[in-house]
Amino acid sequence: PDRLREAFCLAWSRSDIVITSGGLGPTYDDLTKEIICQCLELPLVADEPSMKEIENYFARRGREMTENNRKQAMVPQGGIALRNPRGTAPGIYVETEEKRLVMLPGPPKEFEPLFLQAAKPLLEKLSGKVYISDTIYVYGLGEASSESRLLDLMTVSKNPTLAPYAKEGEVHLRVTSSADTEEEAHRMNRDMIAKVRERIGDYIYGINAVNLETVLAGKLMEKGCTLSVAESCTGGLLSKRMTDIPGISSVYLGGVCTYTNEMKVKVLGVRQETLERYGAVSEEVAGEMASGIASVSGSDLALSITGIAGPGGGRPEKPVGTVCLGVWYRGKLYTERVQFGEKASREYIRTLSASKALFLGMAAVDEKLKNKE
């Protein structure tokens, strides 16, 4: 409590807006509201709509509401309860003559929607300006490479701003504009996005996208194409990512995990001589895996992955992190070998392998791959 009190008092003394995360729950150690109210000399009062919502939450689930859950409906006197669509603890907005305070729940699944839907609009009104952000999703170009190609846009432009954020195997570029109207802010963002496209357009897979698999699914649905996958080192991860998408059955036919050479031969029709000559981790085998699953499923697009995810199994000519991918699209075959790094973790290699396959699948559907045959 003492450290929390000290941290809040310091933040409140030097800031116009303070946002806190966490400590709004029902347990004894959820002390954020209590400590802040002590600092601001404000009593806690019950917010009846919040109390009713919490009571209904437990009633719908047939669970008993304990007394400590009621404390989640307590807000500082004069404060506004912000409805939480993902949990029982409402956020809180407090406005004084000179300062603003926002208290939000800690779990990201609750914090993010509550901030975007309730807190952000309240804060935006303070500036008299409209703020609009768009995110450019980039795959296949690292953070350093992205920055080197876009450095002047990142450093010179102040409105809109362009900021990079490194993700697992990707880079997200956030474009933010402030203007008097939404229309003007959107126009400014579009102009910046166009400049970015001129420089790294081949690596951009979406604007305000969700993820690679969702974008690929959208392209397949748009073109009336179907997909099947054959995996080895990823152990079904590619299939899992596709089936995470609601309604994917309209385009996703299915997948197989052929982990051993015997399964590759029996299920996919990979030739024994190909395995013996080139090895299981080779472009040749990846190609036969892709064409094999396409033949079995009858899909328009087929993706395959075979590689060495480690930590063992690597050799000088094929170190850990070596992955070969196959793409079969309407009778045309493309294969590629990539190296994700000998020091990369097993899970990281598997994740990047699935992402690479998804990106290649998008390129194939967009007719951007040069075919092997």
Short mmCIF file of C-alpha atoms in Angstrom, two decimals:
data_model
loop_
_atom_site.label_atom_id
_atom_site.label_comp_id
_atom_site.label_asym_id
_atom_site.label_seq_id
_atom_site.Cartn_x
_atom_site.Cartn_y
_atom_site.Cartn_z
CA PRO A 1 0.00 0.00 0.00
CA ASP A 2 2.76 2.45 0.86
CA ARG A 3 4.55 1.95 -2.45
CA LEU A 4 1.30 2.29 -4.38
CA ARG A 5 0.46 5.47 -2.48
CA GLU A 6 3.90 6.92 -3.16
CA ALA A 7 3.78 6.04 -6.87
CA PHE A 8 0.32 7.51 -7.38
CA CYS A 9 1.06 10.72 -5.48
CA LEU A 10 4.18 11.24 -7.57
CA ALA A 11 2.31 10.63 -10.83
CA TRP A 12 -0.58 12.87 -9.77
CA SER A 13 1.77 15.70 -8.80
CA ARG A 14 3.49 15.91 -12.16
CA SER A 15 0.87 14.78 -14.70
CA ASP A 16 -2.34 16.16 -16.15
CA ILE A 17 -3.69 12.68 -16.89
CA VAL A 18 -2.99 9.54 -14.86
CA ILE A 19 -4.03 6.07 -16.06
CA THR A 20 -3.76 3.08 -13.74
CA SER A 21 -4.02 -0.62 -14.59
CA GLY A 22 -5.09 -3.31 -12.16
CA GLY A 23 -6.17 -3.53 -8.55
CA LEU A 24 -9.92 -3.15 -9.16
CA GLY A 25 -10.85 -6.74 -8.33
CA PRO A 26 -12.70 -8.19 -5.33
CA THR A 27 -9.82 -9.56 -3.26
CA TYR A 28 -8.12 -8.01 -0.25
CA ASP A 29 -4.99 -7.08 -2.21
CA ASP A 30 -6.95 -5.12 -4.85
CA LEU A 31 -6.25 -1.73 -3.30
CA THR A 32 -5.99 0.72 -6.19
CA LYS A 33 -9.29 2.52 -5.58
CA GLU A 34 -8.86 2.61 -1.82
CA ILE A 35 -5.34 4.04 -1.94
CA ILE A 36 -6.18 6.60 -4.62
CA CYS A 37 -9.26 7.77 -2.75
CA GLN A 38 -7.13 8.25 0.35
CA CYS A 39 -4.68 10.36 -1.65
CA LEU A 40 -7.45 12.46 -3.21
CA GLU A 41 -9.52 12.58 -0.01
CA LEU A 42 -12.57 11.20 -1.79
CA PRO A 43 -15.04 8.73 -0.24
CA LEU A 44 -15.99 5.54 -2.08
CA VAL A 45 -19.68 5.27 -2.95
CA ALA A 46 -21.71 2.51 -4.59
CA ASP A 47 -22.53 2.84 -8.27
CA GLU A 48 -25.95 1.23 -8.53
CA PRO A 49 -25.85 0.32 -12.27
CA SER A 50 -22.50 -1.41 -11.72
CA MET A 51 -23.83 -3.21 -8.65
CA LYS A 52 -26.84 -4.44 -10.60
CA GLU A 53 -24.67 -5.64 -13.46
CA ILE A 54 -22.43 -7.62 -11.10
CA GLU A 55 -25.47 -9.18 -9.42
CA ASN A 56 -26.89 -10.16 -12.83
CA TYR A 57 -23.53 -11.61 -13.86
CA PHE A 58 -23.59 -14.08 -10.97
CA ALA A 59 -27.31 -14.80 -11.34
CA ARG A 60 -26.91 -15.75 -15.02
CA ARG A 61 -24.22 -18.24 -14.07
CA GLY A 62 -26.10 -19.66 -11.13
CA ARG A 63 -23.29 -18.69 -8.77
CA GLU A 64 -23.47 -17.07 -5.36
CA MET A 65 -22.26 -13.48 -5.21
CA THR A 66 -19.99 -13.04 -2.20
CA GLU A 67 -19.78 -9.79 -0.25
CA ASN A 68 -16.31 -8.93 -1.51
CA ASN A 69 -17.62 -8.78 -5.09
CA ARG A 70 -19.68 -5.76 -4.08
CA LYS A 71 -16.55 -3.68 -3.63
CA GLN A 72 -16.05 -3.78 -7.40
CA ALA A 73 -19.09 -1.52 -7.77
CA MET A 74 -17.61 1.15 -5.47
CA VAL A 75 -16.35 4.31 -7.19
CA PRO A 76 -14.84 7.59 -5.92
CA GLN A 77 -17.51 10.18 -5.20
CA GLY A 78 -18.05 12.23 -8.36
CA GLY A 79 -16.40 9.58 -10.52
CA ILE A 80 -17.95 7.87 -13.53
CA ALA A 81 -18.11 4.07 -13.78
CA LEU A 82 -17.01 2.78 -17.19
CA ARG A 83 -18.85 -0.39 -18.18
CA ASN A 84 -16.58 -3.42 -18.58
CA PRO A 85 -17.82 -5.65 -21.45
CA ARG A 86 -15.38 -8.45 -20.58
CA GLY A 87 -15.45 -8.64 -16.77
CA THR A 88 -17.10 -7.62 -13.52
CA ALA A 89 -14.84 -4.73 -12.48
CA PRO A 90 -15.88 -1.43 -14.12
CA GLY A 91 -13.30 1.14 -15.06
CA ILE A 92 -13.45 4.55 -13.39
CA TYR A 93 -13.08 8.10 -14.72
CA VAL A 94 -12.46 11.00 -12.33
CA GLU A 95 -12.26 14.61 -13.43
CA THR A 96 -11.02 17.49 -11.29
CA GLU A 97 -10.58 21.13 -12.23
CA GLU A 98 -7.07 20.54 -13.55
CA LYS A 99 -6.48 16.80 -13.81
CA ARG A 100 -8.01 13.58 -15.12
CA LEU A 101 -7.76 10.05 -13.71
CA VAL A 102 -8.61 6.78 -15.44
CA MET A 103 -8.57 3.48 -13.52
CA LEU A 104 -8.79 0.32 -15.63
CA PRO A 105 -8.73 -3.41 -14.82
CA GLY A 106 -5.43 -5.21 -15.27
CA PRO A 107 -6.20 -8.19 -17.55
CA PRO A 108 -5.41 -7.18 -21.17
CA LYS A 109 -8.65 -8.72 -22.47
CA GLU A 110 -10.52 -6.28 -20.21
CA PHE A 111 -8.13 -3.31 -20.28
CA GLU A 112 -7.91 -2.90 -24.06
CA PRO A 113 -11.61 -2.82 -25.02
CA LEU A 114 -12.48 -0.70 -22.00
CA PHE A 115 -9.81 1.84 -22.86
CA LEU A 116 -10.70 1.99 -26.56
CA GLN A 117 -14.47 2.07 -26.12
CA ALA A 118 -14.88 4.17 -22.98
CA ALA A 119 -11.74 5.92 -21.75
CA LYS A 120 -10.17 7.03 -25.02
CA PRO A 121 -13.23 9.01 -26.25
CA LEU A 122 -13.35 10.88 -22.92
CA LEU A 123 -9.67 11.79 -23.12
CA GLU A 124 -9.84 12.81 -26.78
CA LYS A 125 -12.43 15.45 -25.94
CA LEU A 126 -9.85 17.25 -23.79
CA SER A 127 -7.65 18.25 -26.73
CA GLY A 128 -10.36 19.45 -29.06
CA LYS A 129 -8.71 17.35 -31.78
CA VAL A 130 -9.62 14.05 -33.39
CA TYR A 131 -6.97 11.31 -33.25
CA ILE A 132 -7.04 8.44 -35.73
CA SER A 133 -4.59 5.53 -35.78
CA ASP A 134 -4.10 2.86 -38.43
CA THR A 135 -1.67 -0.05 -38.29
CA ILE A 136 0.32 -1.34 -41.26
CA TYR A 137 1.08 -5.06 -40.93
CA VAL A 138 4.48 -6.05 -42.33
CA TYR A 139 5.93 -9.55 -42.80
CA GLY A 140 9.38 -10.55 -44.07
CA LEU A 141 11.11 -7.29 -43.21
CA GLY A 142 12.71 -6.85 -39.78
CA GLU A 143 12.40 -3.83 -37.53
CA ALA A 144 15.88 -2.53 -38.40
CA SER A 145 15.31 -2.94 -42.15
CA SER A 146 11.91 -1.29 -41.91
CA GLU A 147 13.40 1.65 -40.04
CA SER A 148 16.25 2.10 -42.51
CA ARG A 149 13.78 2.38 -45.39
CA LEU A 150 11.35 4.63 -43.54
CA LEU A 151 13.62 6.60 -41.21
CA ASP A 152 12.85 10.03 -42.66
CA LEU A 153 9.11 9.41 -42.38
CA MET A 154 9.54 8.32 -38.77
CA THR A 155 11.76 11.20 -37.67
CA VAL A 156 10.68 14.18 -39.77
CA SER A 157 6.91 13.75 -39.83
CA LYS A 158 5.24 14.89 -36.61
CA ASN A 159 1.65 14.74 -37.81
CA PRO A 160 0.98 12.07 -38.79
CA THR A 161 3.49 10.06 -36.80
CA LEU A 162 4.89 6.70 -37.91
CA ALA A 163 6.09 4.31 -35.21
CA PRO A 164 7.39 0.71 -35.54
CA TYR A 165 6.51 -2.10 -33.15
CA ALA A 166 8.34 -5.43 -33.37
CA LYS A 167 6.15 -8.51 -33.11
CA GLU A 168 6.99 -12.20 -33.38
CA GLY A 169 8.29 -12.46 -36.94
CA GLU A 170 6.50 -9.28 -37.97
CA VAL A 171 6.64 -5.51 -37.71
CA HIS A 172 3.58 -3.35 -37.13
CA LEU A 173 3.78 0.30 -38.19
CA ARG A 174 1.33 2.58 -36.43
CA VAL A 175 0.24 5.73 -38.25
CA THR A 176 -1.47 8.37 -36.09
CA SER A 177 -2.91 11.70 -37.21
CA SER A 178 -4.59 14.50 -35.29
CA ALA A 179 -6.95 16.89 -37.03
CA ASP A 180 -10.08 18.95 -36.55
CA THR A 181 -12.27 16.31 -38.20
CA GLU A 182 -12.23 12.54 -38.64
CA GLU A 183 -12.25 12.97 -42.41
CA GLU A 184 -9.09 15.06 -42.35
CA ALA A 185 -7.32 12.66 -39.97
CA HIS A 186 -8.23 9.68 -42.17
CA ARG A 187 -6.96 11.53 -45.25
CA MET A 188 -3.65 12.28 -43.56
CA ASN A 189 -3.27 8.63 -42.58
CA ARG A 190 -4.03 7.47 -46.12
CA ASP A 191 -1.35 9.78 -47.49
CA MET A 192 1.24 8.38 -45.07
CA ILE A 193 0.23 4.79 -45.78
CA ALA A 194 0.64 5.47 -49.51
CA LYS A 195 4.19 6.72 -48.92
CA VAL A 196 5.01 3.60 -46.90
CA ARG A 197 3.57 1.37 -49.64
CA GLU A 198 5.84 3.00 -52.20
CA ARG A 199 8.88 1.84 -50.23
CA ILE A 200 7.94 -1.53 -48.70
CA GLY A 201 4.72 -2.49 -50.45
CA ASP A 202 5.86 -6.06 -51.17
CA TYR A 203 6.09 -6.76 -47.45
CA ILE A 204 2.75 -5.29 -46.41
CA TYR A 205 0.03 -7.88 -45.96
CA GLY A 206 -2.72 -5.73 -44.49
CA ILE A 207 -3.92 -2.49 -42.94
CA ASN A 208 -5.58 -2.87 -39.54
CA ALA A 209 -5.44 -6.62 -40.13
CA VAL A 210 -5.90 -9.23 -37.41
CA ASN A 211 -3.16 -11.66 -38.41
CA LEU A 212 -1.71 -13.53 -41.39
CA GLU A 213 -4.20 -16.38 -41.28
CA THR A 214 -7.21 -14.08 -41.21
CA VAL A 215 -5.95 -12.15 -44.23
CA LEU A 216 -5.28 -15.39 -46.13
CA ALA A 217 -8.75 -16.66 -45.25
CA GLY A 218 -10.26 -13.44 -46.58
CA LYS A 219 -8.41 -13.78 -49.88
CA LEU A 220 -9.52 -17.40 -50.24
CA MET A 221 -13.15 -16.50 -49.56
CA GLU A 222 -12.99 -13.60 -52.00
CA LYS A 223 -11.65 -15.80 -54.81
CA GLY A 224 -13.68 -18.89 -53.98
CA CYS A 225 -10.57 -20.97 -53.30
CA THR A 226 -10.02 -23.84 -50.88
CA LEU A 227 -6.98 -24.73 -48.76
CA SER A 228 -5.34 -27.85 -47.36
CA VAL A 229 -2.05 -28.22 -45.47
CA ALA A 230 0.60 -30.86 -44.84
CA GLU A 231 2.90 -30.35 -41.85
CA SER A 232 5.89 -32.01 -40.29
CA CYS A 233 7.97 -29.89 -37.87
CA THR A 234 5.07 -27.56 -37.02
CA GLY A 235 3.01 -30.49 -35.74
CA GLY A 236 -0.39 -29.07 -36.71
CA LEU A 237 0.26 -25.43 -35.77
CA LEU A 238 -0.61 -24.19 -39.27
CA SER A 239 -3.88 -26.10 -39.19
CA LYS A 240 -4.59 -24.80 -35.69
CA ARG A 241 -4.09 -21.19 -36.73
CA MET A 242 -6.47 -21.59 -39.65
CA THR A 243 -9.17 -23.31 -37.59
CA ASP A 244 -9.01 -20.56 -34.97
CA ILE A 245 -10.95 -18.46 -37.50
CA PRO A 246 -14.77 -18.64 -37.18
CA GLY A 247 -16.42 -19.83 -40.40
CA ILE A 248 -13.18 -21.15 -41.89
CA SER A 249 -14.87 -24.40 -42.97
CA SER A 250 -16.07 -22.61 -46.09
CA VAL A 251 -12.51 -22.59 -47.45
CA TYR A 252 -10.37 -24.84 -45.26
CA LEU A 253 -10.67 -28.52 -46.20
CA GLY A 254 -8.24 -29.94 -43.65
CA GLY A 255 -4.66 -30.90 -42.96
CA VAL A 256 -2.37 -33.77 -42.05
CA CYS A 257 0.66 -34.00 -39.79
CA THR A 258 3.09 -36.41 -41.46
CA TYR A 259 5.88 -36.39 -38.91
CA THR A 260 7.72 -39.51 -40.07
CA ASN A 261 9.04 -40.42 -43.51
CA GLU A 262 6.71 -43.42 -43.58
CA MET A 263 3.68 -41.17 -43.14
CA LYS A 264 4.92 -38.82 -45.83
CA VAL A 265 5.09 -41.77 -48.23
CA LYS A 266 1.83 -43.49 -47.24
CA VAL A 267 -0.42 -40.46 -46.81
CA LEU A 268 1.01 -37.88 -49.20
CA GLY A 269 2.66 -40.05 -51.82
CA VAL A 270 6.12 -38.58 -51.29
CA ARG A 271 8.54 -40.79 -53.24
CA GLN A 272 10.99 -42.90 -51.27
CA GLU A 273 13.76 -42.04 -53.70
CA THR A 274 13.15 -38.31 -53.09
CA LEU A 275 13.53 -38.82 -49.35
CA GLU A 276 16.68 -40.90 -49.78
CA ARG A 277 18.32 -38.53 -52.24
CA TYR A 278 17.45 -35.14 -50.71
CA GLY A 279 16.36 -35.89 -47.15
CA ALA A 280 13.08 -35.14 -45.40
CA VAL A 281 14.04 -31.49 -44.94
CA SER A 282 14.40 -30.40 -48.55
CA GLU A 283 12.57 -28.32 -51.10
CA GLU A 284 11.98 -31.45 -53.14
CA VAL A 285 10.13 -33.20 -50.31
CA ALA A 286 8.24 -30.01 -49.40
CA GLY A 287 7.08 -29.79 -53.01
CA GLU A 288 5.87 -33.38 -53.05
CA MET A 289 4.11 -32.87 -49.72
CA ALA A 290 2.24 -29.86 -51.11
CA SER A 291 1.24 -31.55 -54.35
CA GLY A 292 0.34 -34.69 -52.40
CA ILE A 293 -2.08 -33.01 -50.02
CA ALA A 294 -3.56 -31.07 -52.95
CA SER A 295 -4.22 -34.38 -54.71
CA VAL A 296 -5.72 -36.00 -51.61
CA SER A 297 -7.96 -33.06 -50.72
CA GLY A 298 -8.73 -31.53 -54.09
CA SER A 299 -7.97 -28.05 -52.76
CA ASP A 300 -7.04 -25.06 -54.92
CA LEU A 301 -4.19 -24.09 -52.58
CA ALA A 302 -1.96 -26.44 -50.61
CA LEU A 303 0.79 -25.50 -48.15
CA SER A 304 3.50 -27.75 -46.73
CA ILE A 305 6.18 -27.39 -44.07
CA THR A 306 9.13 -29.64 -43.23
CA GLY A 307 12.09 -28.56 -41.11
CA ILE A 308 14.41 -28.92 -38.15
CA ALA A 309 12.91 -27.15 -35.15
CA GLY A 310 15.58 -28.37 -32.73
CA PRO A 311 17.13 -28.32 -30.30
CA GLY A 312 18.77 -31.41 -31.85
CA GLY A 313 18.80 -32.90 -35.32
CA GLY A 314 20.86 -30.25 -37.08
CA ARG A 315 23.84 -30.90 -39.32
CA PRO A 316 26.39 -28.53 -40.88
CA GLU A 317 24.59 -28.57 -44.22
CA LYS A 318 21.16 -28.39 -42.55
CA PRO A 319 21.45 -26.68 -39.15
CA VAL A 320 18.66 -26.25 -36.64
CA GLY A 321 16.24 -23.65 -37.97
CA THR A 322 16.33 -24.94 -41.54
CA VAL A 323 12.78 -25.10 -42.90
CA CYS A 324 11.51 -25.96 -46.38
CA LEU A 325 8.08 -24.92 -47.57
CA GLY A 326 5.93 -25.92 -50.50
CA VAL A 327 3.07 -24.07 -52.14
CA TRP A 328 0.81 -25.72 -54.70
CA TYR A 329 -1.73 -23.41 -56.30
CA ARG A 330 -3.99 -24.59 -59.10
CA GLY A 331 -1.41 -26.86 -60.67
CA LYS A 332 1.62 -24.63 -60.13
CA LEU A 333 4.32 -25.46 -57.57
CA TYR A 334 6.64 -23.19 -55.62
CA THR A 335 9.18 -24.21 -52.97
CA GLU A 336 11.51 -22.26 -50.72
CA ARG A 337 14.18 -23.00 -48.14
CA VAL A 338 14.65 -20.60 -45.22
CA GLN A 339 16.90 -20.45 -42.17
CA PHE A 340 15.37 -19.08 -38.98
CA GLY A 341 18.57 -19.28 -36.91
CA GLU A 342 20.41 -22.03 -35.06
CA LYS A 343 19.93 -20.27 -31.72
CA ALA A 344 16.18 -19.78 -32.10
CA SER A 345 13.93 -21.76 -29.77
CA ARG A 346 11.90 -24.71 -31.00
CA GLU A 347 8.63 -22.84 -30.49
CA TYR A 348 9.93 -19.73 -32.25
CA ILE A 349 11.01 -21.74 -35.30
CA ARG A 350 7.64 -23.46 -35.45
CA THR A 351 5.77 -20.15 -35.17
CA LEU A 352 7.85 -18.47 -37.87
CA SER A 353 7.49 -21.52 -40.13
CA ALA A 354 3.69 -21.38 -39.96
CA SER A 355 3.74 -17.61 -40.55
CA LYS A 356 6.01 -17.98 -43.56
CA ALA A 357 3.69 -20.60 -45.07
CA LEU A 358 0.69 -18.30 -44.60
CA PHE A 359 2.52 -15.39 -46.23
CA LEU A 360 3.53 -17.55 -49.20
CA GLY A 361 -0.05 -18.73 -49.49
CA MET A 362 -1.20 -15.12 -49.80
CA ALA A 363 1.43 -14.43 -52.44
CA ALA A 364 0.31 -17.48 -54.42
CA VAL A 365 -3.35 -16.47 -54.39
CA ASP A 366 -2.28 -12.97 -55.47
CA GLU A 367 -0.28 -14.55 -58.34
CA LYS A 368 3.01 -13.13 -57.03
CA LEU A 369 5.08 -16.35 -56.79
CA LYS A 370 7.45 -17.54 -59.49
CA ASN A 371 6.68 -21.19 -60.01
CA LYS A 372 9.18 -24.04 -59.96
CA GLU A 373 7.33 -25.89 -62.68
#
